[in-house]
Short mmCIF file of C-alpha atoms and ligand atoms in Angstrom, two decimals:
data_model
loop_
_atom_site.label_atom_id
_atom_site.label_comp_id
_atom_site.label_asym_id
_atom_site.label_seq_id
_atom_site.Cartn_x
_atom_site.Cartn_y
_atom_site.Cartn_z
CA UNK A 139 18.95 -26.11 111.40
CA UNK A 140 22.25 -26.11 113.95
CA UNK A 141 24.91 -24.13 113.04
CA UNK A 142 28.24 -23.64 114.78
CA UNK A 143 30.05 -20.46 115.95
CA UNK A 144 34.08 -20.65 116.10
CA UNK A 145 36.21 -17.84 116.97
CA UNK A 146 39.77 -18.75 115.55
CA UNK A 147 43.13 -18.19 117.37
CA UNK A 148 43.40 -20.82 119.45
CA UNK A 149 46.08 -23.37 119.20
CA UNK A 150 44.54 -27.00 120.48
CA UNK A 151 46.10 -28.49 123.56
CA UNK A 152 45.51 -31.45 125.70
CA UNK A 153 44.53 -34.85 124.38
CA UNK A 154 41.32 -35.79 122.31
CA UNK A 155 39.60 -39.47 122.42
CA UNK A 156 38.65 -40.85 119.06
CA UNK A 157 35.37 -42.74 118.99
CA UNK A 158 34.39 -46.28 116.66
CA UNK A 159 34.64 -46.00 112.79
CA UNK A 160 31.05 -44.97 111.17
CA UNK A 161 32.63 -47.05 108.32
CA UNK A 162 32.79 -49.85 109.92
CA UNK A 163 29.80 -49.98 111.85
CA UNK A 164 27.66 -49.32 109.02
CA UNK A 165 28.65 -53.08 107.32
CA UNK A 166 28.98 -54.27 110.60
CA UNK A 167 25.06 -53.66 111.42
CA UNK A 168 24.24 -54.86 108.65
CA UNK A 169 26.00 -58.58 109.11
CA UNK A 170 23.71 -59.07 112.04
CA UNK A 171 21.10 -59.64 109.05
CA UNK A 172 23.00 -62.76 107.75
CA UNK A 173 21.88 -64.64 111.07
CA UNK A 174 19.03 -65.36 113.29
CA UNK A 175 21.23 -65.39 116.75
CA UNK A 176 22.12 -61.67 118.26
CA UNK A 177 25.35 -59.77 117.00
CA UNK A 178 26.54 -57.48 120.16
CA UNK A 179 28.30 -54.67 118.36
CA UNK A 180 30.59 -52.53 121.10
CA UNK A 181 32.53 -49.08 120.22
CA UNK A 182 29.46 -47.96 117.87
CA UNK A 183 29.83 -44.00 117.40
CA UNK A 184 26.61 -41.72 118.45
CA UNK A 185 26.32 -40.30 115.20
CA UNK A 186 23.65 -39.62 112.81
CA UNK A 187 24.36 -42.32 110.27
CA UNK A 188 23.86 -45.05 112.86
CA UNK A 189 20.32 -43.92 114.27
CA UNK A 190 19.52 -44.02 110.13
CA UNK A 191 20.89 -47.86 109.81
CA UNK A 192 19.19 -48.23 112.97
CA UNK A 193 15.92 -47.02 111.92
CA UNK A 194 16.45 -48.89 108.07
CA UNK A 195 17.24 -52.32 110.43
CA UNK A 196 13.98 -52.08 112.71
CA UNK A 197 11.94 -51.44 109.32
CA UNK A 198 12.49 -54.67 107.95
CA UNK A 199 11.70 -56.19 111.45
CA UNK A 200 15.12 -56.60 113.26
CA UNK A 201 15.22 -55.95 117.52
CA UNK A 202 17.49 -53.15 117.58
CA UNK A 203 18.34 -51.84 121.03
CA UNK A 204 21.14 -48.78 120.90
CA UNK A 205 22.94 -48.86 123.82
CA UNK A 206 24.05 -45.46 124.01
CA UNK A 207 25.34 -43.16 127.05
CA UNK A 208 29.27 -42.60 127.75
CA UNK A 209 29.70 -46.36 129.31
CA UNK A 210 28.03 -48.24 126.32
CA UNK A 211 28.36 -47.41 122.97
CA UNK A 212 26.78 -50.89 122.43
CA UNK A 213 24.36 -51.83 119.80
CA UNK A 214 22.26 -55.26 120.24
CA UNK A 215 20.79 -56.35 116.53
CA UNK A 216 18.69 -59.72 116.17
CA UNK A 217 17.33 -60.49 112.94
CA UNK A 218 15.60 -63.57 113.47
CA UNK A 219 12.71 -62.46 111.92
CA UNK A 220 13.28 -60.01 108.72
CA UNK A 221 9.07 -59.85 108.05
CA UNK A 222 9.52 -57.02 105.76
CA UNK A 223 13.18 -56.99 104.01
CA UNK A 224 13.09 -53.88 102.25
CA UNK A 225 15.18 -51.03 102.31
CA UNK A 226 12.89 -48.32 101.56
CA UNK A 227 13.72 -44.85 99.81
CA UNK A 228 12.62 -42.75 102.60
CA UNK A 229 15.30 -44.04 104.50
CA UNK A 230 18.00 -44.60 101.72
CA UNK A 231 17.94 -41.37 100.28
CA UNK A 232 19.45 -40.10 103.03
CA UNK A 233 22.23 -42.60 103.47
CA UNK A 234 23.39 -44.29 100.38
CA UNK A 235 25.35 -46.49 102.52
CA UNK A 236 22.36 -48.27 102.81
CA UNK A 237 22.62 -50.06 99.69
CA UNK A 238 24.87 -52.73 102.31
CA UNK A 239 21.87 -54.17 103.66
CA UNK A 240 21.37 -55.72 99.45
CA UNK A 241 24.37 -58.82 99.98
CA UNK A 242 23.12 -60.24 103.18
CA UNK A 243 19.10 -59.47 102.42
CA UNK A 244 19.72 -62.05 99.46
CA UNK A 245 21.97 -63.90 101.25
CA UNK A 246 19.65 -64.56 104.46
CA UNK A 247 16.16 -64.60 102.52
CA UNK A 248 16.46 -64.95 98.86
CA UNK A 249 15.50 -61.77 97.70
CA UNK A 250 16.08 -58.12 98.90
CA UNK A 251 14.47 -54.81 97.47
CA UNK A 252 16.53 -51.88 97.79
CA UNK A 253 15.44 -48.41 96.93
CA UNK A 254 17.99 -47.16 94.66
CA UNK A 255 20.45 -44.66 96.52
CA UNK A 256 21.04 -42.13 94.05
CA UNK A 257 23.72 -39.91 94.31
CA UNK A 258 25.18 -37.10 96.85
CA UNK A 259 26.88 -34.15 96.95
CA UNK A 260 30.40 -35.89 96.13
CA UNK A 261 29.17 -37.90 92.95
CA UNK A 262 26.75 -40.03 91.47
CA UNK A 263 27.67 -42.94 93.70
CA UNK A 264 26.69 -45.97 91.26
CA UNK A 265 26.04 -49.01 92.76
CA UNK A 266 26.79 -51.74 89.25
CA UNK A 267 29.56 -53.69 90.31
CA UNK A 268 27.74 -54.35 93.62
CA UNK A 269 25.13 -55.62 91.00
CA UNK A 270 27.68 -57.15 88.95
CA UNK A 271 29.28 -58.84 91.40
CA UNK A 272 25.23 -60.57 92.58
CA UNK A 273 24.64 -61.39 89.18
CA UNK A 274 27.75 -63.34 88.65
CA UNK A 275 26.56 -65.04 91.48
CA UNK A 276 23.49 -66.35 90.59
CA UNK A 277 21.14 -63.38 91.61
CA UNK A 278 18.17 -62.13 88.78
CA UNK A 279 18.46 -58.18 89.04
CA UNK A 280 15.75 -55.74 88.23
CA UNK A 281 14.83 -52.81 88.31
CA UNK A 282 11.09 -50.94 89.29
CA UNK A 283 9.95 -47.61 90.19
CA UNK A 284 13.22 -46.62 91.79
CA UNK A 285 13.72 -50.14 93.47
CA UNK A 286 16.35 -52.65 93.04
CA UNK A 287 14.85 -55.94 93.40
CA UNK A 288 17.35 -58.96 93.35
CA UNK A 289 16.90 -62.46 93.65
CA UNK A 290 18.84 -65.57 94.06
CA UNK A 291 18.68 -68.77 91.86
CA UNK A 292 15.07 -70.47 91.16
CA UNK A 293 13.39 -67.21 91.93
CA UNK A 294 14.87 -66.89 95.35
CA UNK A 295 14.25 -70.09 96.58
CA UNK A 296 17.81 -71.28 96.30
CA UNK A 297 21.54 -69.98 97.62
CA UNK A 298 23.53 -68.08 95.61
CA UNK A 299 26.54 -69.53 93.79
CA UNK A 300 30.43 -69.00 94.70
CA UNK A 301 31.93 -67.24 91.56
CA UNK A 302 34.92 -65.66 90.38
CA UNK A 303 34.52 -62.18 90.64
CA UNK A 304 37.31 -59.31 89.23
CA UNK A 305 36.12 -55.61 90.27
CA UNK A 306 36.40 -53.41 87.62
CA UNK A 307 36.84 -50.28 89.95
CA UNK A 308 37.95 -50.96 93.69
CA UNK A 309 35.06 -50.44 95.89
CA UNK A 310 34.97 -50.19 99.54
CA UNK A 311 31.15 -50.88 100.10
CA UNK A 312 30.92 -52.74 96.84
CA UNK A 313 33.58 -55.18 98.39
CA UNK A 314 31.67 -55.30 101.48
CA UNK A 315 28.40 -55.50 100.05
CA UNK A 316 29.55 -59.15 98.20
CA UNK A 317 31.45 -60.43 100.46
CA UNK A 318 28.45 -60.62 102.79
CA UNK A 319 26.43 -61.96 99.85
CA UNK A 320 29.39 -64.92 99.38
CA UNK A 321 29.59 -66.05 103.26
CA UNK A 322 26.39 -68.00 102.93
CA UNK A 323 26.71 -68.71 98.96
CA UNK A 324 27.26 -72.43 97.97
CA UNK A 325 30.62 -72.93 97.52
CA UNK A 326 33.68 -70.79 96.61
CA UNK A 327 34.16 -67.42 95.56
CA UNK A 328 36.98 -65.14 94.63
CA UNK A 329 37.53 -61.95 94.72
CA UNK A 330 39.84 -59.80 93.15
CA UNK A 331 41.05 -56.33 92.93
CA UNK A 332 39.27 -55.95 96.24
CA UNK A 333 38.99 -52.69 98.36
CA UNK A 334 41.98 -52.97 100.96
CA UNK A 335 40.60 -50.28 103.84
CA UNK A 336 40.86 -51.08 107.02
CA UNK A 337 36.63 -51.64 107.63
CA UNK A 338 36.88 -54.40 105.43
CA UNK A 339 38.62 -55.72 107.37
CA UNK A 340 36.93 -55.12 110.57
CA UNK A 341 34.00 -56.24 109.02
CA UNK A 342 35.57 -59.70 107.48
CA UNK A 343 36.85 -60.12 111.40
CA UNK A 344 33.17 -60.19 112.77
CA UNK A 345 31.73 -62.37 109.34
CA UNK A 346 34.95 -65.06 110.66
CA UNK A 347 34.04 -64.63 114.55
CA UNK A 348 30.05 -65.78 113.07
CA UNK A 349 31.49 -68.55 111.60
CA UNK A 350 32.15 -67.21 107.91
CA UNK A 351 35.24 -68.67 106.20
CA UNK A 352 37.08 -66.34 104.57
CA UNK A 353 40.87 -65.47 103.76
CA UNK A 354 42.68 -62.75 102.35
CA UNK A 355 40.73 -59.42 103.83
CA UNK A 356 42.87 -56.55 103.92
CA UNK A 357 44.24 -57.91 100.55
CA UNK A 358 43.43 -57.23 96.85
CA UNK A 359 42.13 -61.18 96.63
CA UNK A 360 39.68 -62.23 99.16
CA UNK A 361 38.72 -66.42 99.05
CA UNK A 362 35.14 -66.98 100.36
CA UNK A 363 34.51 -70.76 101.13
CA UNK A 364 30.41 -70.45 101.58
CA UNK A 365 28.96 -71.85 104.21
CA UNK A 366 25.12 -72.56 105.41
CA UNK A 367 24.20 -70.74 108.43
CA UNK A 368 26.73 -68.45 110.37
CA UNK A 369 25.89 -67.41 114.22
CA UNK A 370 25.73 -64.50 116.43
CA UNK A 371 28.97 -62.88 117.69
CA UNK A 372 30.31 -60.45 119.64
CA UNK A 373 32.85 -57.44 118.14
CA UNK A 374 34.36 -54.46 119.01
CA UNK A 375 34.58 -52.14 116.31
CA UNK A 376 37.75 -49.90 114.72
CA UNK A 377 38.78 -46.41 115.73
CA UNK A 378 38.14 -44.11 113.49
CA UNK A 379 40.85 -43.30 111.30
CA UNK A 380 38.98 -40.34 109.72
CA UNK A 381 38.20 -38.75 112.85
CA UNK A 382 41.82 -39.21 114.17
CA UNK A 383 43.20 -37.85 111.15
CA UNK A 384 40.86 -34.98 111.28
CA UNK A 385 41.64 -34.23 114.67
CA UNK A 386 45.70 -34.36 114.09
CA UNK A 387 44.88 -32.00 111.05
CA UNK A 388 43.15 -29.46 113.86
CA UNK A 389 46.43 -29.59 116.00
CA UNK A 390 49.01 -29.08 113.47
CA UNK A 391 46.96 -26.31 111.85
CA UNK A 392 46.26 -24.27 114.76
CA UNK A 393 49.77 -24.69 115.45
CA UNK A 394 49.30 -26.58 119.01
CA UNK A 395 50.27 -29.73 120.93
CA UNK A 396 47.19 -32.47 120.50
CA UNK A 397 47.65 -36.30 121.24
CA UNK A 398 44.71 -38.34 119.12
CA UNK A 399 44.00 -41.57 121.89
CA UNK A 400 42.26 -44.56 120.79
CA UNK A 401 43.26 -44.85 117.58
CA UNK A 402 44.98 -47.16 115.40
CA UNK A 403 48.47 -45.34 113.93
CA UNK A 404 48.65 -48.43 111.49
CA UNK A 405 45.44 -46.82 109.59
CA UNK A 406 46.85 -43.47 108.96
CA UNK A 407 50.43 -44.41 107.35
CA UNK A 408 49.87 -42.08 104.20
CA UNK A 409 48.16 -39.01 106.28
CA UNK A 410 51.48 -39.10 108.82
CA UNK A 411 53.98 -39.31 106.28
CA UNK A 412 52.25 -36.17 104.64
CA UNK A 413 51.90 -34.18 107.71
CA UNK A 414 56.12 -34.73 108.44
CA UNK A 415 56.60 -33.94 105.20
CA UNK A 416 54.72 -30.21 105.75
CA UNK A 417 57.00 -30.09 108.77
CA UNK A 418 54.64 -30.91 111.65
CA UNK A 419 56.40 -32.90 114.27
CA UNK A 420 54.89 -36.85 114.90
CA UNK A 421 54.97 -38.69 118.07
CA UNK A 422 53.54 -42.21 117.56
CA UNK A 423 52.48 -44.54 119.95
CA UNK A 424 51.04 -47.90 120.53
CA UNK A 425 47.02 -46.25 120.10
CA UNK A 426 47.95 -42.86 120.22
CA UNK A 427 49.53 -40.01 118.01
CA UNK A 428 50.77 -36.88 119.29
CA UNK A 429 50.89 -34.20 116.62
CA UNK A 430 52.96 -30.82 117.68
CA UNK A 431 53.34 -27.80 115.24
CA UNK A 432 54.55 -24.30 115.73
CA UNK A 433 52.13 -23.12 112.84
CA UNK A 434 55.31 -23.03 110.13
CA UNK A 435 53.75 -25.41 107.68
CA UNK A 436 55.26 -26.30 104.02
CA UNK A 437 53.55 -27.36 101.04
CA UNK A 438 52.87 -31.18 100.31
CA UNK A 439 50.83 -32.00 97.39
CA UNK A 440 48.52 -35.02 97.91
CA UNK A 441 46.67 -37.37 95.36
CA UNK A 442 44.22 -39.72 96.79
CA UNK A 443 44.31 -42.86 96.28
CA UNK A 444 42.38 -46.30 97.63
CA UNK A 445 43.75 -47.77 101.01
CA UNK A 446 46.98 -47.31 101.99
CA UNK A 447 47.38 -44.41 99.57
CA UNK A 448 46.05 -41.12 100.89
CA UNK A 449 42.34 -41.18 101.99
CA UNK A 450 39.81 -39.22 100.15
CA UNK A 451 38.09 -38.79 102.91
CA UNK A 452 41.03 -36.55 104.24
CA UNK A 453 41.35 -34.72 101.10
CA UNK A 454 38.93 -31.73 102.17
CA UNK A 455 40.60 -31.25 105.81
CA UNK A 456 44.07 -31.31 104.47
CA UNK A 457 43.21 -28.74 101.87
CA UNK A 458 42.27 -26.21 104.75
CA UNK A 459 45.55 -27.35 105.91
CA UNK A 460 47.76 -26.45 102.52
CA UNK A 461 46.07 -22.68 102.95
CA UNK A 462 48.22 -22.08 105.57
CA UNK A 463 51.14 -23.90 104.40
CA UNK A 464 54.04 -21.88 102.88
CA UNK A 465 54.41 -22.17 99.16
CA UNK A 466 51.68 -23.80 96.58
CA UNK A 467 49.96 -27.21 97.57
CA UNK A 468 48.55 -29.35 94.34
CA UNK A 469 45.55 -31.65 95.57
CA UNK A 470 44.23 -34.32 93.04
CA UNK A 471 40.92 -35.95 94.11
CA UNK A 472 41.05 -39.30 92.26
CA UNK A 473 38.04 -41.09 93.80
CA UNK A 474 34.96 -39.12 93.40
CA UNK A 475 33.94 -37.04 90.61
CA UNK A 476 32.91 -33.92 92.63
CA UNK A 477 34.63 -33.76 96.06
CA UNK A 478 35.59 -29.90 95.92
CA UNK A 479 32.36 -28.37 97.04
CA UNK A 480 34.35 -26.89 100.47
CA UNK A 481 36.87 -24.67 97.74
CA UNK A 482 34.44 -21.97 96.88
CA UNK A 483 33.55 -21.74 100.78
CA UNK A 484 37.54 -21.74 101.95
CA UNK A 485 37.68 -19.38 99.29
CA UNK A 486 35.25 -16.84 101.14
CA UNK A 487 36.78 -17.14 103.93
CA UNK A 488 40.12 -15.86 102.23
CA UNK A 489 41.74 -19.01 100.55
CA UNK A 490 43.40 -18.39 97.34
CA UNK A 491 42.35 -21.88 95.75
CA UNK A 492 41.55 -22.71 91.97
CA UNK A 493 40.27 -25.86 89.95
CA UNK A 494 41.19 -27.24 87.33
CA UNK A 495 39.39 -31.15 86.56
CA UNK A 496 40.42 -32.86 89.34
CA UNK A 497 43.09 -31.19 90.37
CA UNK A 498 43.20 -27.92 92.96
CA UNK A 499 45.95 -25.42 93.57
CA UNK A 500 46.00 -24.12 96.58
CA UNK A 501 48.31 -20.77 96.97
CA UNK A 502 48.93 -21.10 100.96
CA UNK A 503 49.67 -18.42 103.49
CA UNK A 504 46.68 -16.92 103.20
CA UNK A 505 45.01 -14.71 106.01
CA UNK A 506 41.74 -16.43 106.51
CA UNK A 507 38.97 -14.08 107.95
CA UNK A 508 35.49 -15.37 109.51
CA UNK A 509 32.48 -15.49 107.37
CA UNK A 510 28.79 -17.33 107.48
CA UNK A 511 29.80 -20.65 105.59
CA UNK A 512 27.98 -23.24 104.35
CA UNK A 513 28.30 -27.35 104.92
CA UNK A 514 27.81 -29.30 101.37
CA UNK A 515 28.88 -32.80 103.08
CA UNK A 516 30.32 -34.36 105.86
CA UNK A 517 33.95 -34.16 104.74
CA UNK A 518 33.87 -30.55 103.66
CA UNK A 519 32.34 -29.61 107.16
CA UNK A 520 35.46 -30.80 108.73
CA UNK A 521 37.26 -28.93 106.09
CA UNK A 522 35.13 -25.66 107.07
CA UNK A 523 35.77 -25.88 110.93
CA UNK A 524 39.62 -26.78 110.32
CA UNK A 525 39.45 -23.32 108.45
CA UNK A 526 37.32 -21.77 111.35
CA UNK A 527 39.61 -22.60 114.06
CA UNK A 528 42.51 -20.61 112.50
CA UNK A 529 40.03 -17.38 110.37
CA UNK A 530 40.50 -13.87 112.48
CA UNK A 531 36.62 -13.61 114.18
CA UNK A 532 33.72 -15.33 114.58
CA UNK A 533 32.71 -18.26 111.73
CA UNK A 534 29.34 -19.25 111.13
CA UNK A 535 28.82 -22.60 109.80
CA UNK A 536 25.27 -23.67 108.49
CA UNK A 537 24.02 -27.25 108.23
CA UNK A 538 26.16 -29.02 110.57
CA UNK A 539 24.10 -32.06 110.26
CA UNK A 540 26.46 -33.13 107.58
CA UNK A 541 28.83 -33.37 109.84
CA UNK A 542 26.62 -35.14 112.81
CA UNK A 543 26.78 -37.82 110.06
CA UNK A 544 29.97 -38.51 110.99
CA UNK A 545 31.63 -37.35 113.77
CA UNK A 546 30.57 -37.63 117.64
CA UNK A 547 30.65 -34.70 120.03
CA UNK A 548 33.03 -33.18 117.48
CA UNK A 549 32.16 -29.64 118.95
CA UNK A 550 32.49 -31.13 122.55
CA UNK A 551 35.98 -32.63 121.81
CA UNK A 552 37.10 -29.76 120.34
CA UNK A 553 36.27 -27.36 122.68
CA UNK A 554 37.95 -29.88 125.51
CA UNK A 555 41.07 -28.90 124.24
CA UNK A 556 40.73 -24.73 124.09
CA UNK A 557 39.10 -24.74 120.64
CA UNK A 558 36.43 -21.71 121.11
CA UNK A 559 33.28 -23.55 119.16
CA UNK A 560 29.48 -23.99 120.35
CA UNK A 561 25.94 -24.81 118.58
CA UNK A 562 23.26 -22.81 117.92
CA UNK A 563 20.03 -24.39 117.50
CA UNK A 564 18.46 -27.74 118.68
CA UNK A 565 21.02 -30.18 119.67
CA UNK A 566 21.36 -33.16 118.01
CA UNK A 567 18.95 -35.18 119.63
CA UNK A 568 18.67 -39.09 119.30
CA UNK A 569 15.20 -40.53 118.68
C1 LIG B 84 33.05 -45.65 101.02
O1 LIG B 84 32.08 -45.20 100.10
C2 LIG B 84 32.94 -44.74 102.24
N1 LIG B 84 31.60 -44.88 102.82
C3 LIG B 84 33.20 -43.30 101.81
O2 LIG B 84 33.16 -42.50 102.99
C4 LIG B 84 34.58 -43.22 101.19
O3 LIG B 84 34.80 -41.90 100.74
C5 LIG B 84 34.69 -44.20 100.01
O4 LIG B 84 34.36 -45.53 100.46
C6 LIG B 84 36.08 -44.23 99.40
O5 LIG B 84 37.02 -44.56 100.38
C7 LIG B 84 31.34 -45.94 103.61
O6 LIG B 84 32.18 -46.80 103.82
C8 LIG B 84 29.96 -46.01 104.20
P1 LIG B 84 33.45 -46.65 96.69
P2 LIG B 84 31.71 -46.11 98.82
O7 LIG B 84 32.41 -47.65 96.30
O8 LIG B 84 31.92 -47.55 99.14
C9 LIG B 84 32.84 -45.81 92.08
C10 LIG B 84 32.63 -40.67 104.30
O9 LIG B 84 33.02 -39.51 104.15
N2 LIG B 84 31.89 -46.94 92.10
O10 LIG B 84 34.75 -47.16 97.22
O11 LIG B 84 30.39 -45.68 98.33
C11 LIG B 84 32.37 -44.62 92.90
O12 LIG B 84 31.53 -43.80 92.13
C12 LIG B 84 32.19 -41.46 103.10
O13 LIG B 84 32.62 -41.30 105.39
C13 LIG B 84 31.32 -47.36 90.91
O14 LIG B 84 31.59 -46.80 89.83
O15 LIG B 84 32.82 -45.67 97.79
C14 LIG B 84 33.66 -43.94 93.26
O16 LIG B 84 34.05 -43.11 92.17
C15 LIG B 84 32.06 -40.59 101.86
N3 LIG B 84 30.44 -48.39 90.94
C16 LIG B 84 34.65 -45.09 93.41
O17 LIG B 84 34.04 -46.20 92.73
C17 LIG B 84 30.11 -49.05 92.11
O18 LIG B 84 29.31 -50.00 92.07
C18 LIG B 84 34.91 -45.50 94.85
O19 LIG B 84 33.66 -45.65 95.48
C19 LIG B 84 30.71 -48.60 93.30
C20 LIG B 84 31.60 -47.56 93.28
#
């Protein structure tokens, strides 16, 4: 299993180059099943979640050619023929994310069977109000031996039916899961209290570009006008707002000088308003951020929240962040039931954090010292190297493929800018 070695000390100069938005690729790929014609997908991250949807896409029969390599980044997918549309549980269980492929398999054939994802390190990750959402709809629902299996009207042999549809919890995937299932339902569909992030966007941009009518994306109420058969398309996909933030959160908390390119500043309103508020000085440009500290960091509690509040997704790397702030950070995790696996691993590397529910306090200025630490997921990983990068010696982190979910080259970026980080063990190799 890789691991990676960081000696700390180092403040992070230079400029790093984000790369496309997992989260948006992952819907994305899985639009190019809602149409026979080839979807030409450009900015797709090398990472390990995208050979998995890759891998989940060919199963079921779809010509999937990953154009990888520094110049491309380009994925081809053409469905025409889905001769086996199952997503099956070898493949799910290890990306839940791959409960997306269940709107547009019912959408395009009439019936999709979906292993069940189960949950992951950060909660149990239900998937009802994506089934909620099918069944009000039109779609029969069931459940065998670990399988979903759902099925539009007249035992899948008609479309599924607009319908007015009010999410009960916001839902990123959930909204993204539906709205592919309403492009090519008869008629209209609403939806409210919809999942704002930015890849919903992204991904209602491609569904419009092959010929989806929608309005509203980015907004709590999306308006779906169904139609019968949408086309290919070509699309470039978002930054990565995770990976930029993560990246700004290395520069201010090695106290260095780090411009984030190739990003989109709009995405990260919440994360830059935090990070001025702990004193860390902001340059923002059209795609770029420059992020400049001197390593004097004050507290700033954060509470995450859905798009545009703060991301959970950042919660983990900004918590290695508030252990080297001055004074006592309060961080409230108010999306996932279990997203503080990376305390008790800050904590042996010298953090003074405790728990309490959903809430940790974090008592900063603490010295952190290297240790051999342990990924749990791909957030906390972040969190871990954030920690590594400023911990007096050598850290050893264990199961980085967590983070090869998520982040390309992160070593290789880092590294590129004076961060003193290699991997042991087999690289990362594409199949
Ligand atoms: C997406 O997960 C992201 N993944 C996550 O990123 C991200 O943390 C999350 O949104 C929140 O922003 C992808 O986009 C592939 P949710 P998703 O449905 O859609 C509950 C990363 O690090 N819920 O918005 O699965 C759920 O349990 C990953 O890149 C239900 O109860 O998250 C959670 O408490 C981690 N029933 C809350 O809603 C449902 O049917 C938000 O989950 C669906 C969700």
């Amino acid at each position: 299993m890789d691991k990676f070695v960081v000696r700390g000390g180092n403040p992070l100069l230079g400029t790093i180059k984000v790369s496309g938005a997992k989260n948006s690729a992952l819907p994305c790929m899985a639009a190019a099943i809602l149409t026979e014609d080839e979807l030409v997908l450009e900015n797709i991250p090398q990472v390990r979640d995208i050979e998995t949807e890759r891998k989940l896409l060919s199963a079921m029969g779809a010509e999937v050619d990953l154009g990888y390599g520094r110049a491309q980044h380009r994925t081809r997918i053409k469905c025409a023929i889905l001769s086996d549309p199952v997503a099956k549980y070898e493949i799910v269980k290890t990306m839940r994310a791959s409960s997306l492929v269940l709107g547009p398999l019912i959408a395009r054939t009439g019936i999709a069977r979906v292993a069940m994802p189960g949950g992951c390190a950060i909660g149990g990750r239900p998937i009802d109000l994506h089934i909620k959402g099918l069944e009000a709809m039109g779609a029969t629902v069931t459940q065998d031996h670990g399988y979903l299996e759902a099925r539009s009207p007249n035992n899948g042999s008609s479309r599924l039916k607009g319908a007015h549809i009010v999410f009960d919890k916001i839902t990123v995937t959930g909204t993204e899961d539906l709205l592919m299932a309403a492009v090519l339902a008869e008629g209209e569909t609403v939806f409210e209290n919809c999942a704002r992030e930015p890849e919903v966007t992204d991904l209602a941009t491609l569904l419009t570009a092959m010929g989806a009518k929608i309005k509203g994306a980015g907004t709590s109420t999306i308006h779906v006008h169904g139609v019968a058969q949408l086309h290919g398309a070509r699309h470039r996909i978002n930054p990565d707002r995770i990976e930029a933030g993560t990246f700004l959160l290395a520069g201010a908390i090695t106290g260095g000088d780090l411009s984030v390119e190739g990003c989109n500043p709009a995405h990260l309103g919440a994360l830059l308003a935090k990070l001025e508020s702990c004193g860390v000085k902001i340059e923002v440009g059209k795609d770029s951020i420059r992020v400049r500290s001197d390593g004097a960091l004050k507290a700033a509690n954060i509470s995450t929240e859905e798009y545009p509040g703060f991301p959970t997704d950042m919660q983990a790397q900004f918590m290695a962040l508030a252990t080297q702030a001055e004074g006592t950070t309060t961080v409230t995790e108010n999306i996932f039931e279990n997203r503080f696996m990376h305390v008790q691993e800050l904590n042996r590397m010298g953090a003074n954090i405790t728990v309490e529910g959903r809430t940790a306090t974090v008592r900063g200025r603490s010295k952190l010292e290297s240790a051999a630490v342990m990924c749990s997921d791909l957030r906390a990983s972040a969190s871990l190297v954030l920690a590594a990068l400023v911990a007096d010696g050598e850290t050893i982190l264990d199961r980085v493929y967590h983070l090869d979910r998520g982040y390309e080259h992160f070593e290789e970026k880092l590294r590129n800018v004076g961060a003193q980080i290699r991997r042991m063990g087999n690289v990362f190799t594409k199949k």
